[in-house]
Coordinates of C-alpha atoms in Angstrom, one line a residue:
X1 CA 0.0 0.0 0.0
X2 CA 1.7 3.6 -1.2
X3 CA 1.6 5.9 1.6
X4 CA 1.1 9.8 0.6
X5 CA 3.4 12.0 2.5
X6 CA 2.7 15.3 4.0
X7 CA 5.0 18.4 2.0
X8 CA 5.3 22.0 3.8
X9 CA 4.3 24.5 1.3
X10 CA 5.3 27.6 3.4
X11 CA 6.0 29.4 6.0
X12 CA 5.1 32.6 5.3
X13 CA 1.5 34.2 5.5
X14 CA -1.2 34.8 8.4
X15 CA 0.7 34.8 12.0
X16 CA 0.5 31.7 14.2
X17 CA -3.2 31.0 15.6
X18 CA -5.7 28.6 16.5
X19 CA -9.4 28.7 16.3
X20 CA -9.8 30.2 12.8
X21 CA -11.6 28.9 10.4
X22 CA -10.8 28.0 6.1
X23 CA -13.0 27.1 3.8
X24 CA -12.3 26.2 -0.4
X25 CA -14.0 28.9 -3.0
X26 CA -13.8 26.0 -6.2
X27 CA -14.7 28.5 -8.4
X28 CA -11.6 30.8 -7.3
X29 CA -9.1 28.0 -6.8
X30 CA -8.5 29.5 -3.6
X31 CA -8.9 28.5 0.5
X32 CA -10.2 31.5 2.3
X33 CA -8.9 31.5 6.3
X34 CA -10.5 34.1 8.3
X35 CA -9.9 35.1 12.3
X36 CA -8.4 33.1 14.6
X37 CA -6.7 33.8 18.2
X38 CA -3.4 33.6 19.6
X39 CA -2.5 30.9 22.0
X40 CA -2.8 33.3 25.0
X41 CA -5.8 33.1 27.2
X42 CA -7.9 36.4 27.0
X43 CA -6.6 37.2 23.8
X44 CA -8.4 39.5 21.3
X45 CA -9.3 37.4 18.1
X46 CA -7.6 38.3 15.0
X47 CA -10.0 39.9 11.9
X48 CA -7.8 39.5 8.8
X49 CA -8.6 37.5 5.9
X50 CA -6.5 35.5 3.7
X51 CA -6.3 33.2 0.3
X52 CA -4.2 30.7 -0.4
X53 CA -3.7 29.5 -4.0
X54 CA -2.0 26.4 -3.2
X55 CA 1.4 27.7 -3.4
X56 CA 1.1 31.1 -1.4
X57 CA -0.8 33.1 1.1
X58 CA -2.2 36.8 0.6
X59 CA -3.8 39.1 2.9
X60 CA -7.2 40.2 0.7
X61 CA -8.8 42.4 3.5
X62 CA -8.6 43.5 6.7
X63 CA -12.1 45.1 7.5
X64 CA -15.0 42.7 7.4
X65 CA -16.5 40.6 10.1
X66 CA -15.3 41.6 14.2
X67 CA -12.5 39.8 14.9
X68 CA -13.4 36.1 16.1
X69 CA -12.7 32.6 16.7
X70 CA -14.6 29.0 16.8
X71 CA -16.7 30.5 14.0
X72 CA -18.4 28.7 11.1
X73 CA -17.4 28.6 7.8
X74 CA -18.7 27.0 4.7
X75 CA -18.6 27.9 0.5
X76 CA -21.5 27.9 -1.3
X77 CA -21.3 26.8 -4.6
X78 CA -24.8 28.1 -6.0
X79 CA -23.7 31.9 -5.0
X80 CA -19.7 31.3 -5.2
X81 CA -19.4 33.1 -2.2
X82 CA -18.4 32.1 1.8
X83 CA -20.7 32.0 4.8
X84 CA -19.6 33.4 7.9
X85 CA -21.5 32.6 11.0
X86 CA -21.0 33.5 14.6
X87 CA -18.1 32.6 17.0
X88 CA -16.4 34.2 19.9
X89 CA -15.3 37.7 20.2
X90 CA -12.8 37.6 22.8
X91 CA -11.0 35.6 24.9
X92 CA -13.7 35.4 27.7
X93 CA -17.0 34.5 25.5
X94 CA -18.7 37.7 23.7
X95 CA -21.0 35.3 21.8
X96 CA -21.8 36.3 18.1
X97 CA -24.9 35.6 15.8
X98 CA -24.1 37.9 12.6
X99 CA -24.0 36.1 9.3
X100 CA -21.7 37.7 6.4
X101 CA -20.6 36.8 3.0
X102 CA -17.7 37.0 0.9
X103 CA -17.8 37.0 -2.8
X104 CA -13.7 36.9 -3.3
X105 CA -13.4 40.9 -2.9
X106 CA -15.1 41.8 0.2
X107 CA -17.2 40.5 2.9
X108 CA -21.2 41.9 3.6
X109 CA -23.1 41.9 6.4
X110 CA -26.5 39.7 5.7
X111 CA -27.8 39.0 8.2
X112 CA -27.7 39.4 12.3
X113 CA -30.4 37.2 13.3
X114 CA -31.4 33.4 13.1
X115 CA -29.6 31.4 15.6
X116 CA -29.1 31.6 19.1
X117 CA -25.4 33.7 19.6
X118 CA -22.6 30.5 19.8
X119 CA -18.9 29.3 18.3
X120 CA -18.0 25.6 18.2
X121 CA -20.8 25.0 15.5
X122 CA -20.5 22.6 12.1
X123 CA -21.1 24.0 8.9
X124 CA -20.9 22.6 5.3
X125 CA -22.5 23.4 2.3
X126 CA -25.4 20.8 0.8
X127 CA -24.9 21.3 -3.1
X128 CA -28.6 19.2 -3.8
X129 CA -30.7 21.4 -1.8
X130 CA -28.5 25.0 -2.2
X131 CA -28.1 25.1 1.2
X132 CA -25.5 26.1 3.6
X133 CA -25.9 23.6 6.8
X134 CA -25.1 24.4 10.9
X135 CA -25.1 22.0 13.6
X136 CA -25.1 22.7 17.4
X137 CA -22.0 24.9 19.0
X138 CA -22.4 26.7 22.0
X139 CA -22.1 29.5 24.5
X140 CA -20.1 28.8 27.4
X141 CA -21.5 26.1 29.6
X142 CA -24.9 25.9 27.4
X143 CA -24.7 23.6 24.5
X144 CA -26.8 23.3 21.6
X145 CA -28.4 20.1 19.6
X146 CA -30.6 22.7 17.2
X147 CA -30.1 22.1 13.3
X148 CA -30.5 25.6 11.0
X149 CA -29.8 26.0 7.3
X150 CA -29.2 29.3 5.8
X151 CA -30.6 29.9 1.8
X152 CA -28.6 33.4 1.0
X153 CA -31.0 35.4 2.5
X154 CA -32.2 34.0 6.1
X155 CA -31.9 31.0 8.7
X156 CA -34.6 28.4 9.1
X157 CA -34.7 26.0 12.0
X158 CA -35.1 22.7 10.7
X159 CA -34.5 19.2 12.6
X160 CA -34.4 19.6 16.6
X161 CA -33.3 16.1 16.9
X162 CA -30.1 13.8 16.1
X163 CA -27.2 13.7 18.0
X164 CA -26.5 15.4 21.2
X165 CA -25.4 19.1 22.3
X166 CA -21.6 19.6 21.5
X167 CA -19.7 21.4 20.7
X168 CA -16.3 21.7 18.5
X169 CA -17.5 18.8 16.5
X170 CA -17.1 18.3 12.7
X171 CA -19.0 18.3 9.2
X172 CA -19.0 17.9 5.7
X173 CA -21.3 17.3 2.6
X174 CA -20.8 14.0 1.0
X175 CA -22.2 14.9 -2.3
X176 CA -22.1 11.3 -3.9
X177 CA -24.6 10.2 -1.8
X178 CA -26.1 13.7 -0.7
X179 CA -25.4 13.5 2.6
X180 CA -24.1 16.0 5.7
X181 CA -21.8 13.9 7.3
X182 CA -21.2 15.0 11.3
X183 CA -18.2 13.1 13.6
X184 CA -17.6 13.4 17.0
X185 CA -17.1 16.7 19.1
X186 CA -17.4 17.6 23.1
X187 CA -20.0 18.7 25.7
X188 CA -18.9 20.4 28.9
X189 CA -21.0 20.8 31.7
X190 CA -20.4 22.6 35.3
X191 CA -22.3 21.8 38.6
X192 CA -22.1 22.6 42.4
X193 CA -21.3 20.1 44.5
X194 CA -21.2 20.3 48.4
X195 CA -17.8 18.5 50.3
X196 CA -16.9 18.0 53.9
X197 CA -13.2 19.9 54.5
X198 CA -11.8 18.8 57.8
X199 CA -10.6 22.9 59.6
X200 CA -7.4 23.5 60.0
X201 CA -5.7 25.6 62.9
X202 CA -4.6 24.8 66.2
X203 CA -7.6 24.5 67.9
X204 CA -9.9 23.5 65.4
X205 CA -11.7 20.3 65.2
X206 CA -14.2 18.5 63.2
X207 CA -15.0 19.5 59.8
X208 CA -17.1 22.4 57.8
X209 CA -19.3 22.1 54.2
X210 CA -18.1 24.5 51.3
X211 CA -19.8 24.4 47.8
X212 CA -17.2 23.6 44.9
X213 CA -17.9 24.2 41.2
X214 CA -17.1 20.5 38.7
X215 CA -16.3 21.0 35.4
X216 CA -16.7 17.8 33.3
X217 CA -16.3 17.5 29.9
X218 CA -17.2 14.6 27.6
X219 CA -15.8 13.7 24.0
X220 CA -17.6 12.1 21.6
X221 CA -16.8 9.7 18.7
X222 CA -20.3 8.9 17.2
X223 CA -21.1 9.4 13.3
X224 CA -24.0 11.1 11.9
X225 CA -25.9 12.0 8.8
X226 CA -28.0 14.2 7.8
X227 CA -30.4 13.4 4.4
X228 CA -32.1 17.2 4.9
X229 CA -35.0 15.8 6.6
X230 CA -33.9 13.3 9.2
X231 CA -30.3 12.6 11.1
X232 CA -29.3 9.1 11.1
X233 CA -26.6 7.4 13.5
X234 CA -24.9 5.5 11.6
X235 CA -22.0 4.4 13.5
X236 CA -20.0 4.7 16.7
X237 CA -17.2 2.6 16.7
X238 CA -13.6 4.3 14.5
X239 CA -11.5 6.8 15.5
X240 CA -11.3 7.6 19.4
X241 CA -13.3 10.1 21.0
X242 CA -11.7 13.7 19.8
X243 CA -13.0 17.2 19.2
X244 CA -10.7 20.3 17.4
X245 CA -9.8 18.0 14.2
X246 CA -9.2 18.3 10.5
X247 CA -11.9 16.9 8.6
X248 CA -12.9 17.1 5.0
X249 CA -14.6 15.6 2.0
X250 CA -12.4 14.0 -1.0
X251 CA -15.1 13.1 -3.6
X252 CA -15.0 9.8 -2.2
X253 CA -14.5 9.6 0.5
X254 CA -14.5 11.9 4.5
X255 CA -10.8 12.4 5.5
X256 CA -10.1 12.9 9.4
X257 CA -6.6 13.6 11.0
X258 CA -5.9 14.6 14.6

């Protein structure tokens, strides 16, 4: 069996970040990235935007969308341009719900209602229906399972059911056999919980209750599709439990790597 082997391109173009998001404009030739934030907790996301034509990186605008992170991105093919939806504004939350376009020279502001303000959502593009596709994503310690697609013009809820509340998950269109395919992800809860501490000091005895808050978090590895009408599990055995990964559609087949 040949083995394909990974080749850095370059190491020039946007500064180092995480949380930003890329999508492919196939009728540019070019992968847009947007946003992003330094590794730095409380850090001010980044608002630049950048194509990359396979062989180098250029900075097309830097005005557009609020600087962000954890937001969705997806290109759709019947408008040639890139949907922008939501993410985080800062470091500490500031939860977005603005929708914008970009039709390869600048971005527009559609739309700034429709779903509820989150980042950590999945959005793809469904070439049979025309319609862009968002999954869950969340606002802090709230989690959402709620299922929108957006037409060019405004958001419609559409299936409340399917897989769980999570966040950072992953999807693409698998347009062979029309299909949004969804992998994996995290939920993250917080709770009070009261615990018996024995005092301390020289003449203290016995012990005193103080409420601490849990934070738990929960990574998934189930697989999902969506047909536009009904989500399907399909499978939960494959790769491990994971959220934060690369995933992507081939033509034949979904592609998944850390």
């Amino acid at each position: 069996m040949s083995h394909l082997l990974w080749t850095q391109k370059q190491d020039v173009g946007p500064s180092a970040r995480t949380s930003s998001a890329m999508a492919f404009d196939s009728t540019k030739n070019r992968t847009l990235l947007f946003g992003g934030t330094v590794g730095s907790t409380g850090a001010m996301p980044m608002s630049d935007t950048w194509e990359w034509d396979g062989d180098n990186w250029t900075q097309v605008a830097d005005i557009g969308p609020l600087g962000r992170s954890d937001h969705g991105q997806a290109y759709d093919s019947a408008r040639n341009g890139i949907v922008l939806f939501g993410g985080a504004s800062s470091g500490g939350g500031g939860y977005l719900n603005d929708t914008w376009e970009w039709d390869g020279v600048e971005w527009t502001q559609i739309e700034d209602t429709g779903p509820a303000p989150r980042n950590g959502m999945g959005m793809c593009f469904d070439s049979k229906r025309g319609l862009t596709v968002m999954f869950g994503g969340g606002a802090g310690y709230t989690q959402f399972n709620d299922t929108w697609t957006w037409d060019g013009a405004s958001w419609t809820q559409e299936d409340d059911g399917g897989p769980g509340a999570r966040v950072y998950h992953r999807m693409d269109y698998d347009s062979a056999r029309n299909r949004v395919v969804l992998f994996g992800g995290m939920s993250v809860t917080q709770k009070q919980i009261q615990v018996q501490v024995r005092n301390t000091g020289l003449f203290s005895t016995g012990y005193h209750t103080e409420t601490q808050i849990v934070n738990s978090s929960q990574y998934f590895n189930d697989t999902w599709e969506y047909d536009g009408t009904t989500w399907t599990r399909v499978e939960d055995t494959g790769p491990a439990p994971r959220s934060s990964f690369g995933f992507a559609y081939s033509g034949s087949v979904m592609l998944l790597f850390g």
